[in-house]
Short mmCIF file of C-alpha atoms in Angstrom, two decimals:
data_model
loop_
_atom_site.label_atom_id
_atom_site.label_comp_id
_atom_site.label_asym_id
_atom_site.label_seq_id
_atom_site.Cartn_x
_atom_site.Cartn_y
_atom_site.Cartn_z
CA MET A 27 -18.49 -18.65 -42.12
CA SER A 28 -20.61 -16.97 -44.47
CA LEU A 29 -24.30 -16.42 -43.58
CA VAL A 30 -25.56 -18.54 -46.92
CA LEU A 31 -23.21 -21.54 -45.40
CA ARG A 32 -24.57 -20.90 -42.19
CA ASN A 33 -28.03 -20.91 -43.51
CA ILE A 34 -27.49 -24.12 -45.15
CA LEU A 35 -25.65 -26.11 -42.28
CA ARG A 36 -28.76 -25.12 -40.03
CA ARG A 37 -31.42 -26.77 -42.53
CA CYS A 38 -29.23 -30.16 -43.26
CA PRO A 39 -29.60 -32.92 -40.85
CA SER A 40 -26.67 -33.60 -38.52
CA ALA A 41 -25.74 -37.40 -40.17
CA ILE A 42 -25.09 -35.65 -43.38
CA ILE A 43 -22.74 -33.34 -42.05
CA THR A 44 -21.01 -35.82 -40.60
CA GLN A 45 -20.53 -38.11 -43.42
CA SER A 46 -19.55 -35.76 -45.93
CA SER A 47 -16.33 -35.51 -47.11
CA LEU A 48 -16.68 -31.79 -47.58
CA ARG A 49 -15.94 -29.76 -44.27
CA PHE A 50 -17.47 -26.14 -44.58
CA TRP A 51 -16.02 -24.93 -41.46
CA SER A 52 -12.92 -24.28 -40.85
CA SER A 53 -10.79 -22.09 -38.27
CA ASN A 54 -10.93 -18.56 -39.12
CA GLY A 55 -7.17 -18.23 -39.16
CA GLN A 56 -4.33 -20.47 -40.66
CA PHE A 57 -3.23 -22.15 -37.60
CA PRO A 58 -4.80 -22.90 -34.66
CA SER A 59 -4.99 -20.19 -31.86
CA HIS A 60 -4.55 -23.52 -29.42
CA PRO A 61 -4.28 -27.04 -29.28
CA MET A 62 -5.87 -27.59 -25.76
CA ASP A 63 -9.69 -28.66 -25.99
CA THR A 64 -9.44 -30.39 -29.77
CA GLU A 65 -10.08 -34.07 -29.81
CA GLU A 66 -6.79 -34.88 -30.73
CA TYR A 67 -5.11 -33.58 -28.18
CA GLU A 68 -7.13 -35.04 -25.66
CA ASN A 69 -6.94 -38.63 -26.56
CA GLN A 70 -3.30 -38.68 -27.35
CA PRO A 71 -1.88 -41.59 -26.04
CA ARG A 72 0.00 -40.55 -22.90
CA LYS A 73 3.58 -42.12 -21.89
CA SER A 74 4.27 -44.11 -18.89
CA ILE A 75 6.15 -42.17 -16.12
CA THR A 76 8.88 -45.12 -16.40
CA GLU A 77 10.29 -44.53 -19.78
CA LEU A 78 10.90 -40.70 -19.62
CA PRO A 79 14.50 -39.41 -18.98
CA ASP A 80 14.86 -36.59 -16.47
CA GLU A 81 15.84 -34.28 -19.03
CA LEU A 82 12.52 -34.42 -20.90
CA THR A 83 9.90 -33.74 -18.06
CA GLU A 84 8.22 -30.15 -17.99
CA ARG A 85 8.88 -29.23 -14.34
CA GLY A 86 12.39 -29.12 -14.60
CA THR A 87 14.73 -28.98 -10.94
CA GLN A 88 13.84 -31.95 -8.35
CA PRO A 89 14.63 -31.50 -5.29
CA LYS A 90 17.83 -32.85 -4.55
CA PHE A 91 18.31 -32.40 -1.01
CA ILE A 92 15.41 -32.58 1.52
CA SER A 93 16.68 -31.44 5.46
CA GLY A 94 15.21 -33.28 8.61
CA TYR A 95 12.98 -31.03 10.54
CA GLU A 96 12.04 -30.63 14.24
CA THR A 97 8.28 -29.66 15.20
CA THR A 98 7.86 -27.48 18.54
CA LYS A 99 4.92 -25.44 19.62
CA ASP A 100 7.05 -22.93 21.86
CA GLU A 101 6.68 -19.98 19.76
CA TRP A 102 3.31 -20.41 18.49
CA GLU A 103 2.31 -17.24 20.63
CA TRP A 104 4.07 -15.07 18.16
CA VAL A 105 2.22 -16.54 15.53
CA ASP A 106 -1.36 -16.29 17.09
CA ASN A 107 -0.23 -12.30 17.59
CA VAL A 108 -0.16 -12.14 13.67
CA LEU A 109 -3.34 -13.92 12.85
CA PHE A 110 -6.49 -11.92 12.28
CA LYS A 111 -9.13 -12.01 15.08
CA SER A 112 -12.78 -11.04 14.03
CA ALA A 113 -13.90 -10.35 17.52
CA ILE A 114 -14.22 -6.76 18.16
CA PRO A 115 -13.13 -5.62 21.89
CA GLU A 116 -15.22 -3.65 23.98
CA PRO A 117 -14.42 0.34 24.37
CA PRO A 118 -13.71 1.96 27.51
CA ASP A 119 -16.55 3.63 29.67
CA HIS A 120 -14.32 7.06 29.72
CA PRO A 121 -13.73 9.43 27.16
CA THR A 122 -10.56 8.91 25.63
CA PRO A 123 -7.39 11.38 24.35
CA SER A 124 -8.03 11.02 20.75
CA GLY A 125 -11.66 12.31 20.87
CA TRP A 126 -13.95 9.47 20.96
CA PHE A 127 -16.69 9.64 23.92
CA PRO A 128 -18.75 6.77 24.81
CA PRO A 129 -22.66 7.01 24.36
CA ASN A 130 -24.76 8.89 27.23
CA PRO A 131 -27.78 6.74 27.39
CA THR A 132 -29.36 9.04 30.03
CA LEU A 133 -29.12 11.86 27.73
CA ALA A 134 -30.38 10.10 24.67
CA ARG A 135 -33.61 8.91 25.91
CA GLN A 136 -35.45 12.07 26.24
CA TRP A 137 -35.09 12.65 22.21
CA PRO A 138 -37.58 11.46 20.32
CA TYR A 139 -35.45 9.91 17.54
CA PHE A 140 -32.14 7.64 18.00
CA VAL A 141 -28.98 7.49 16.21
CA ASP A 142 -27.09 4.27 16.67
CA ARG A 143 -23.19 3.65 16.20
CA ASP A 144 -21.84 1.48 14.06
CA ARG A 145 -20.21 -1.89 14.80
CA PHE A 146 -16.82 -0.05 15.77
CA HIS A 147 -18.65 2.02 17.92
CA SER A 148 -18.10 5.35 16.15
CA TYR A 149 -20.86 7.42 14.32
CA ALA A 150 -22.42 6.69 11.37
CA LEU A 151 -20.97 9.66 9.21
CA TYR A 152 -19.63 9.82 6.34
CA VAL A 153 -18.65 11.93 2.96
CA ARG A 154 -20.67 11.28 -0.37
CA ILE A 155 -19.22 12.63 -3.74
CA LEU A 156 -21.92 12.11 -6.01
CA PRO A 157 -21.59 12.12 -9.99
CA VAL A 158 -22.86 14.78 -12.14
CA MET A 159 -24.33 14.85 -15.51
CA LEU A 160 -21.32 16.17 -17.14
CA GLU A 161 -22.78 17.58 -20.32
CA TYR A 162 -26.48 19.02 -20.88
CA TRP A 163 -26.63 19.91 -23.93
CA LEU A 164 -29.07 18.30 -26.14
CA HIS A 165 -27.52 16.42 -29.10
CA GLU A 166 -24.69 14.99 -26.13
CA GLN A 167 -27.47 13.77 -23.75
CA HIS A 168 -28.00 10.31 -25.48
CA ARG A 169 -24.44 10.09 -23.77
CA TYR A 170 -25.44 10.15 -20.55
CA TYR A 171 -24.87 6.48 -19.44
CA LEU A 172 -21.55 6.65 -20.72
CA ASN A 173 -20.65 9.32 -18.18
CA ILE A 174 -22.98 8.34 -15.33
CA PHE A 175 -20.58 5.06 -15.16
CA ARG A 176 -17.02 7.18 -15.78
CA ARG A 177 -15.18 8.46 -12.55
CA ARG A 178 -17.18 10.48 -10.31
CA VAL A 179 -16.48 14.01 -10.79
CA GLU A 180 -16.22 16.36 -7.71
CA TYR A 181 -16.48 20.04 -9.26
CA ASP A 182 -20.15 20.32 -10.31
CA ILE A 183 -19.24 23.22 -13.33
CA TYR A 184 -22.43 24.30 -13.52
CA ALA A 185 -23.28 24.90 -10.00
CA GLN A 186 -19.66 26.39 -9.53
CA ARG A 187 -19.31 24.45 -6.30
CA THR A 188 -18.10 20.83 -5.25
CA ARG A 189 -20.19 18.55 -4.77
CA ARG A 190 -19.97 16.63 -1.26
CA PHE A 191 -22.32 15.70 0.75
CA SER A 192 -22.48 14.50 4.76
CA LEU A 193 -24.34 11.40 5.51
CA LEU A 194 -25.53 10.51 8.96
CA GLU A 195 -26.82 6.68 8.68
CA LEU A 196 -28.46 4.25 11.66
CA ILE A 197 -30.97 6.82 12.48
CA SER A 198 -34.21 5.97 14.32
CA GLY A 199 -37.39 7.33 15.43
CA ASP A 200 -38.52 10.73 14.30
CA ILE A 201 -36.33 11.57 11.68
CA TRP A 202 -37.90 14.46 10.31
CA ALA A 203 -37.41 16.26 14.32
CA LEU A 204 -33.86 15.39 13.85
CA ASP A 205 -33.50 16.80 10.14
CA ASN A 206 -35.50 19.73 11.78
CA ASP A 207 -32.83 19.91 14.66
CA LEU A 208 -29.69 19.32 12.93
CA LYS A 209 -30.87 22.09 10.17
CA HIS A 210 -31.58 24.74 13.34
CA TYR A 211 -27.86 23.82 14.76
CA LEU A 212 -26.13 24.00 11.42
CA THR A 213 -27.19 27.63 10.56
CA LYS A 214 -26.89 28.86 14.12
CA ARG A 215 -22.82 27.35 13.72
CA ILE A 216 -23.06 28.91 10.36
CA GLU A 217 -23.50 32.01 11.41
CA LEU A 218 -21.21 32.04 14.50
CA SER A 219 -18.71 31.61 12.30
CA HIS A 220 -19.08 33.70 9.30
CA ASP A 221 -17.75 31.30 6.75
CA LYS A 222 -18.65 32.83 3.67
CA SER A 223 -17.94 29.29 1.62
CA LYS A 224 -21.13 27.91 3.51
CA GLU A 225 -24.22 29.39 2.39
CA LEU A 226 -27.87 29.10 3.51
CA PRO A 227 -30.59 27.34 4.06
CA VAL A 228 -29.06 24.53 5.20
CA LEU A 229 -30.17 21.49 2.58
CA SER A 230 -30.99 18.24 3.64
CA GLN A 231 -32.43 15.17 1.98
CA VAL A 232 -34.60 12.69 4.43
CA ASP A 233 -34.98 9.00 3.19
CA GLU A 234 -37.24 7.13 5.78
CA ILE A 235 -36.87 3.98 3.90
CA LYS A 236 -32.85 3.95 4.26
CA ARG A 237 -32.86 5.68 7.38
CA HIS A 238 -30.38 8.07 6.51
CA ILE A 239 -30.31 12.02 6.40
CA LEU A 240 -28.06 13.54 3.55
CA VAL A 241 -26.59 17.56 4.17
CA ASP A 242 -25.53 19.28 1.17
CA GLY A 243 -22.22 20.47 2.04
CA GLU A 244 -18.85 19.27 4.23
CA TYR A 245 -20.58 19.60 8.01
CA GLU A 246 -19.19 16.42 9.25
CA GLU A 247 -17.20 18.28 12.52
CA TRP A 248 -20.36 20.22 13.33
CA ILE A 249 -22.81 17.35 12.97
CA ALA A 250 -20.20 15.29 15.27
CA ASP A 251 -20.45 18.29 17.67
CA PHE A 252 -24.40 17.81 17.69
CA LEU A 253 -24.42 14.04 18.07
CA LYS A 254 -22.04 14.36 21.09
CA GLU A 255 -24.25 17.39 22.57
CA LYS A 256 -27.30 14.96 22.33
CA GLY A 257 -25.46 12.23 23.98
CA PHE A 258 -25.56 9.79 21.14
CA MET B 16 15.72 -44.88 -11.15
CA PRO B 17 12.31 -43.83 -12.43
CA ILE B 18 10.41 -45.72 -10.26
CA GLU B 19 11.79 -43.55 -7.35
CA ARG B 20 10.88 -40.25 -9.66
CA GLY B 21 7.33 -41.80 -9.72
CA LEU B 22 7.22 -42.59 -6.17
CA GLN B 23 8.86 -39.03 -5.28
CA TYR B 24 5.94 -37.37 -7.17
CA LEU B 25 3.51 -39.42 -4.51
CA ARG B 26 5.28 -38.27 -1.75
CA GLN B 27 5.44 -34.86 -2.85
CA MET B 28 2.25 -33.68 -4.47
CA GLN B 29 -0.90 -33.41 -3.03
CA ARG B 30 -3.05 -35.03 -5.87
CA VAL B 31 -1.90 -37.05 -8.19
CA THR B 32 -3.85 -37.04 -11.64
CA LEU B 33 -3.24 -37.88 -15.51
CA LYS B 34 -3.52 -34.16 -15.89
CA ASN B 35 -1.08 -32.83 -13.13
CA LEU B 36 2.06 -35.20 -13.84
CA PRO B 37 4.88 -32.96 -15.87
CA MET B 38 4.73 -34.97 -19.25
CA PRO B 39 6.02 -33.90 -22.73
CA LEU B 40 3.04 -33.72 -25.00
CA GLU B 41 2.92 -34.55 -28.64
CA LYS B 42 2.47 -31.80 -31.02
CA THR B 43 -0.65 -33.26 -33.03
CA GLU B 44 -0.92 -32.06 -36.69
CA LYS B 45 -2.66 -29.21 -36.91
CA TRP B 46 -0.47 -27.90 -33.80
CA LYS B 47 2.56 -28.81 -36.16
CA ARG B 48 1.55 -26.36 -39.13
CA GLU B 49 3.88 -23.12 -38.99
CA HIS B 50 3.75 -19.96 -38.13
CA PRO B 51 3.29 -17.64 -41.34
CA ASP B 52 6.60 -16.06 -42.37
CA GLU B 53 7.25 -13.03 -43.81
CA ASN B 54 7.83 -14.91 -47.28
CA THR B 55 4.14 -15.91 -47.08
CA MET B 56 2.68 -12.63 -45.53
CA LYS B 57 4.02 -10.65 -48.26
CA THR B 58 2.11 -12.82 -50.79
CA ILE B 59 -1.06 -12.60 -49.06
CA MET B 60 -1.03 -8.83 -47.97
CA SER B 61 -1.76 -5.95 -50.36
CA LYS B 62 1.56 -4.11 -51.90
CA LYS B 63 -0.65 -0.74 -52.20
CA GLY B 64 -2.66 1.02 -49.88
CA PRO B 65 -1.23 3.05 -46.27
CA ILE B 66 -0.48 -0.11 -44.45
CA SER B 67 2.31 -1.42 -46.93
CA ARG B 68 3.74 2.03 -47.52
CA SER B 69 3.90 2.67 -43.70
CA ALA B 70 1.82 5.65 -43.75
CA LEU B 71 -1.22 4.93 -41.48
CA PRO B 72 -2.63 8.02 -39.55
CA PRO B 73 -2.05 8.14 -35.69
CA TYR B 74 -3.73 6.28 -33.19
CA GLY B 75 -7.68 7.51 -32.48
CA ILE B 76 -8.61 9.06 -36.03
CA ASP B 77 -11.45 7.36 -36.93
CA PRO B 78 -13.08 9.08 -40.03
CA ILE B 79 -16.73 7.68 -38.76
CA GLN B 80 -17.10 8.47 -35.54
CA ALA B 81 -14.58 10.66 -34.86
CA GLU B 82 -15.37 14.18 -36.14
CA GLY B 83 -13.13 16.99 -34.95
CA ARG B 84 -12.32 15.02 -31.85
CA LEU B 85 -8.29 14.93 -31.42
CA PRO B 86 -6.36 11.44 -31.70
CA TRP B 87 -5.79 10.15 -28.25
CA ILE B 88 -2.11 11.02 -28.32
CA LEU B 89 -3.07 14.67 -28.52
CA THR B 90 -6.02 14.74 -26.04
CA VAL B 91 -3.05 13.67 -23.09
CA PRO B 92 -0.72 16.29 -22.31
CA LYS B 93 2.62 15.84 -21.60
CA GLU B 94 3.41 16.37 -18.09
CA PRO B 95 7.31 15.68 -17.44
CA TYR B 96 7.67 16.59 -13.56
CA TYR B 97 5.28 13.08 -13.70
CA GLU B 98 8.51 11.35 -15.04
CA GLY B 99 9.42 8.12 -12.57
CA VAL B 100 6.02 7.52 -11.61
CA GLU B 101 5.48 3.99 -12.42
CA GLU B 102 8.68 3.18 -10.93
CA ALA B 103 8.01 5.40 -7.45
CA ARG B 104 7.11 3.22 -4.51
CA GLN B 105 3.96 3.94 -2.37
CA TYR B 106 3.32 4.03 0.73
CA LEU B 107 -0.67 3.80 2.35
CA PRO B 108 -0.71 6.93 4.80
CA ILE B 109 -1.82 6.50 8.80
CA SER B 110 -2.05 9.24 11.16
CA LEU B 111 -1.26 9.60 14.48
CA ARG B 112 -4.83 10.03 15.12
CA THR B 113 -5.72 7.03 14.01
CA LEU B 114 -3.55 4.94 15.79
CA GLN B 115 -4.29 6.48 18.83
CA ARG B 116 -7.76 5.65 18.18
CA LEU B 117 -7.52 2.08 17.60
CA ILE B 118 -4.87 1.99 20.89
CA ASP B 119 -7.74 3.82 23.25
CA LEU B 120 -10.99 1.29 21.47
CA ARG B 121 -8.57 -1.57 22.62
CA ARG B 122 -8.34 -2.85 18.93
CA ILE B 123 -4.08 -2.60 19.13
CA ASN B 124 -2.51 -3.40 21.94
CA PRO B 125 0.53 -1.11 23.16
CA ALA B 126 1.62 -3.34 25.51
CA ARG B 127 3.28 -5.54 22.27
CA PRO B 128 5.24 -4.12 19.23
CA ILE B 129 3.35 -2.60 16.83
CA ASP B 130 4.20 -4.14 13.31
CA LEU B 131 2.88 -4.23 9.48
CA PRO B 132 0.69 -7.45 10.41
CA VAL B 133 -0.81 -6.31 13.41
CA LEU B 134 -1.81 -2.73 11.46
CA CYS B 135 -3.51 -4.50 8.48
CA ASN B 136 -5.76 -7.23 10.84
CA THR B 137 -7.02 -3.92 11.94
CA LYS B 138 -8.56 -4.19 7.78
CA LEU B 139 -8.22 -0.56 7.49
CA PHE B 140 -5.95 -0.64 5.09
CA SER B 141 -5.93 -2.40 1.82
CA ILE B 142 -2.08 -3.19 0.68
CA GLN B 143 -1.71 -4.33 -3.10
CA PRO B 144 2.12 -5.21 -3.75
CA ASP B 145 1.41 -5.39 -6.95
CA GLN B 146 0.48 -1.68 -7.48
CA ARG B 147 4.36 -1.18 -6.32
CA GLN B 148 2.63 -0.31 -2.69
CA PHE B 149 5.55 -1.06 -0.11
CA GLY B 150 3.74 -0.62 3.19
CA LEU B 151 2.64 2.02 5.64
CA GLN B 152 3.95 5.52 6.44
CA LEU B 153 3.36 7.62 9.20
CA THR B 154 1.91 11.24 9.01
CA ASP B 155 1.57 14.50 10.81
CA GLU B 156 -2.16 14.54 11.83
CA GLY B 157 -2.71 13.91 15.53
CA ALA B 158 0.70 14.61 16.61
CA ASP B 159 -1.14 16.88 20.02
CA LEU B 160 -3.30 14.19 20.86
CA PHE B 161 -0.87 11.36 20.63
CA SER B 162 -0.17 10.38 24.54
CA THR B 163 0.94 6.22 24.75
CA PRO B 164 4.22 4.82 24.51
CA ILE B 165 4.52 2.15 21.60
CA ASN B 166 6.78 0.35 20.06
CA LEU B 167 6.23 1.12 16.02
CA GLU B 168 7.85 -0.18 13.17
CA ILE B 169 6.53 1.21 10.02
CA GLN B 170 7.89 1.52 6.51
CA TRP B 171 8.54 5.04 5.96
CA VAL B 172 8.06 8.05 7.96
CA SER B 173 8.80 11.82 5.90
CA SER B 174 8.08 14.43 8.96
CA GLU B 175 10.14 14.87 12.03
CA LEU B 176 7.32 16.01 14.37
CA ALA B 177 5.50 12.43 13.63
CA THR B 178 8.61 11.01 15.25
CA ALA B 179 9.10 13.71 17.99
CA ALA B 180 5.47 12.83 19.02
CA ILE B 181 6.28 9.23 19.70
CA GLU B 182 9.34 9.85 21.22
CA ARG B 183 8.00 12.46 23.57
CA CYS B 184 5.64 10.07 24.85
CA GLY B 185 8.17 7.04 25.21
CA GLY B 186 8.04 5.28 22.59
CA ILE B 187 10.39 3.80 19.74
CA LEU B 188 10.24 4.27 16.09
CA THR B 189 12.02 2.08 13.51
CA THR B 190 11.81 2.32 9.85
CA ARG B 191 11.90 -1.28 7.91
CA TYR B 192 11.77 -2.37 4.31
CA PHE B 193 9.98 -5.18 3.21
CA ASP B 194 10.52 -6.48 -0.65
CA PRO B 195 6.89 -7.96 -2.67
CA VAL B 196 7.21 -11.61 -1.29
CA SER B 197 7.45 -10.88 2.26
CA LEU B 198 5.14 -8.03 1.99
CA SER B 199 2.41 -10.29 0.71
CA ALA B 200 3.32 -12.50 3.59
CA LEU B 201 2.59 -9.71 6.37
CA ILE B 202 -0.39 -8.56 4.68
CA ASP B 203 -2.66 -11.48 5.23
CA ALA B 204 -0.58 -13.71 7.25
CA LYS B 205 -3.27 -16.63 7.97
CA LYS B 206 -3.84 -17.00 4.17
CA PHE B 207 0.03 -17.15 3.64
CA PHE B 208 0.48 -19.90 6.51
CA GLU B 209 -2.73 -21.83 4.85
CA ARG B 210 -0.23 -21.67 1.72
CA GLY B 211 2.27 -24.00 3.26
CA GLU B 212 5.51 -22.24 2.43
CA PRO B 213 7.90 -21.44 4.71
CA ILE B 214 8.58 -18.08 5.47
CA PRO B 215 10.83 -16.21 3.33
CA ARG B 216 13.87 -13.91 4.32
CA CYS B 217 13.65 -10.25 3.35
CA ASP B 218 16.21 -9.01 1.10
CA THR B 219 18.00 -5.78 0.92
CA PRO B 220 16.40 -2.54 -0.31
CA PRO B 221 17.09 -1.31 -3.50
CA LEU B 222 19.69 1.45 -4.49
CA ASN B 223 17.62 4.34 -3.95
CA ALA B 224 16.15 3.35 -0.83
CA ILE B 225 19.16 2.30 0.92
CA GLU B 226 20.38 6.04 1.99
CA TYR B 227 16.99 6.18 3.73
CA TYR B 228 17.10 3.05 5.39
CA THR B 229 20.77 3.55 6.63
CA ASP B 230 20.01 7.34 7.61
CA PRO B 231 19.84 7.51 11.76
CA LYS B 232 17.24 10.61 11.26
CA GLN B 233 14.69 8.47 9.84
CA ARG B 234 15.62 5.90 12.48
CA GLY B 235 16.24 3.09 9.61
CA TYR B 236 16.73 -0.49 10.50
CA LEU B 237 20.46 -0.72 9.30
CA ALA B 238 21.60 2.69 10.42
CA ASN B 239 24.12 2.50 13.55
CA PRO B 240 22.10 2.66 16.89
CA ASP B 241 24.62 4.67 18.70
CA LEU B 242 23.86 7.35 15.93
CA ILE B 243 20.23 6.76 16.63
CA ARG B 244 20.69 7.20 20.16
CA GLU B 245 22.32 10.74 19.54
CA GLU B 246 19.64 11.91 16.86
CA ARG B 247 17.29 10.88 19.47
CA GLN B 248 18.57 13.47 22.05
CA ARG B 249 18.76 16.32 19.22
CA LEU B 250 15.19 15.76 18.19
CA ALA B 251 14.32 16.38 21.90
CA GLN B 252 15.77 19.33 22.16
CA LYS B 253 14.81 20.54 18.91
CA TYR B 254 11.34 20.06 20.20
CA GLY B 255 11.67 20.72 24.06
CA TYR B 256 10.80 17.68 25.37
CA LYS B 257 12.66 15.37 27.81
CA LEU B 258 13.37 11.94 26.71
CA PRO B 259 12.28 9.31 29.61
CA ASP B 260 14.28 6.72 30.87
CA ALA B 261 15.10 3.29 28.73
CA SER B 262 15.58 1.48 32.09
CA ASN B 263 11.89 1.43 33.08
CA PHE B 264 11.05 -0.27 29.75
CA SER B 265 9.81 -3.80 29.82
CA PRO B 266 11.67 -5.98 27.45
CA MET B 267 9.03 -5.95 24.68
CA PHE B 268 10.28 -2.53 23.74
CA HIS B 269 13.83 -3.28 23.14
CA LEU B 270 12.49 -6.34 20.61
CA ARG B 271 13.86 -5.41 17.27
CA LYS B 272 14.14 -7.23 13.94
CA ASP B 273 16.93 -8.56 12.06
CA PRO B 274 17.55 -7.44 8.61
CA ARG B 275 16.18 -10.96 7.30
CA GLN B 276 13.71 -11.46 9.80
CA ILE B 277 10.01 -10.59 8.70
CA PHE B 278 7.56 -11.93 11.89
CA PHE B 279 8.72 -10.98 15.36
CA GLY B 280 9.71 -14.50 17.22
CA LEU B 281 9.44 -16.35 13.97
CA ALA B 282 12.58 -16.94 11.84
CA PRO B 283 12.83 -17.33 7.98
CA GLY B 284 12.67 -21.07 7.34
CA TRP B 285 10.44 -22.30 9.47
CA LEU B 286 7.32 -23.81 8.38
CA VAL B 287 3.90 -23.35 10.08
CA ASN B 288 1.40 -25.75 10.68
CA LEU B 289 -1.95 -24.01 11.61
CA LYS B 290 -4.04 -27.20 12.14
CA ASP B 291 -1.72 -28.74 14.63
CA GLN B 292 -0.43 -25.60 15.91
CA THR B 293 2.80 -26.29 15.35
CA ILE B 294 6.15 -25.06 14.07
CA LEU B 295 8.04 -27.15 11.77
CA LYS B 296 12.29 -25.86 11.93
CA PRO B 297 15.01 -27.62 9.35
CA LYS B 298 17.37 -28.89 11.14
CA ASP B 299 20.66 -28.97 8.12
CA ASN B 300 23.23 -26.06 8.42
CA LYS B 301 22.67 -25.53 4.60
CA PHE B 302 19.43 -23.89 5.14
CA GLU B 303 20.46 -21.99 8.39
CA THR B 304 23.17 -20.33 6.40
CA PHE B 305 20.70 -19.32 3.27
CA TYR B 306 18.15 -18.13 5.34
CA HIS B 307 20.16 -15.96 7.80
CA SER B 308 22.55 -14.49 5.39
#
């Protein structure tokens, strides 16, 4: 509808519009897109079910044959086996063949910090792949928001390395002391391993509000060993 | 009799409203108007220009925004080695390490047969049947750690090492095909039972999968059990371990599913009533022949 007509309509009182024989508005296309919400459709007279023969009903086939049935409770244990149960079972007290260790509270009490486990009794250690601002040139910076919501980029072209972090969550107590100890441990491990891809110094970010530490690089196995040594 | 049909609707439908009944609807006048045909379009559309002369540029060229950008058809390179990726079946990986971890933390009971619904109830996997995902596959990682005998039913195994790792501890492995309809019942069994549909029967695998599931080397469910026993001996000799005796096992280990059966212990065609905790089984012979053919 044109702007002129729209403004005219806004200023006319609605009584004139409904009474007038002229119709200012019309559908955009030549045929209606869907008849569903029109008045004529909703208020049409409906035929009673007794008048219609079988061929004209929409749902085609009627069930022509229904058999008898019997009810049993015998196989209910197999159904129970398959249903989802939200209860998380208690873990064992001993170390297991898959490499899982229970926490050691006597050893963990001596440190000024504490790292809790998640509800499935594993370490709260995760990998994070953060997005990178793809273009740094001035004339492309207005497209910053577009690039941020695209797929996350693993490789940082300008820094020439993968941009992966290890995240350690659920920390309570003195986070800075834990950060210090963690960095010492990781630098010692790097020196022992003589791995050229791992750079010194180890960089980390501490967030006191979210109770997490973000370490630059993929150090998950070593951080897990560190937590095992401390008894968390 | 039409009255009986009305009574049938009342019996079978959960809710009967004016909007619910299958009625043919009269076409209102606005609806009756015809779709424009070729002749009317010809009178309306212009006779000049690139559209009428079938000379439009390739898709992605926009004189205002593009400014030197390649059209969309040229930005994506042609990589013919990915041919057939839209039709390929996908299986989500589960490693022996995760299996062992789940058994250790008591989230899975190794005394009972380990099946796809049991593994999906741990909520570690989100299988989407409409994305051409057909189940789970077993991977190598953690073959050294694995040390519990289990009766495992998985959808795909690609490496011999994984089968050897399970059979060395005294376990049994079978590979099993599920079609998308039965897969949606297995992934979320509680949701399926709440729908109130009878348990579906599993179809035979497609042509390019029959070779895999009749192969004793992959422990397919359609393979000859004698050949499977031979292959177990062969694998034991190859990887250098002794197969433990089959007589010591509990009856749970020898449980296998019928090719048409989806759940252990429940036959296709049955209806499960969650509220009263009962199972409804049809009595007639026709249903048995259909569901067990």
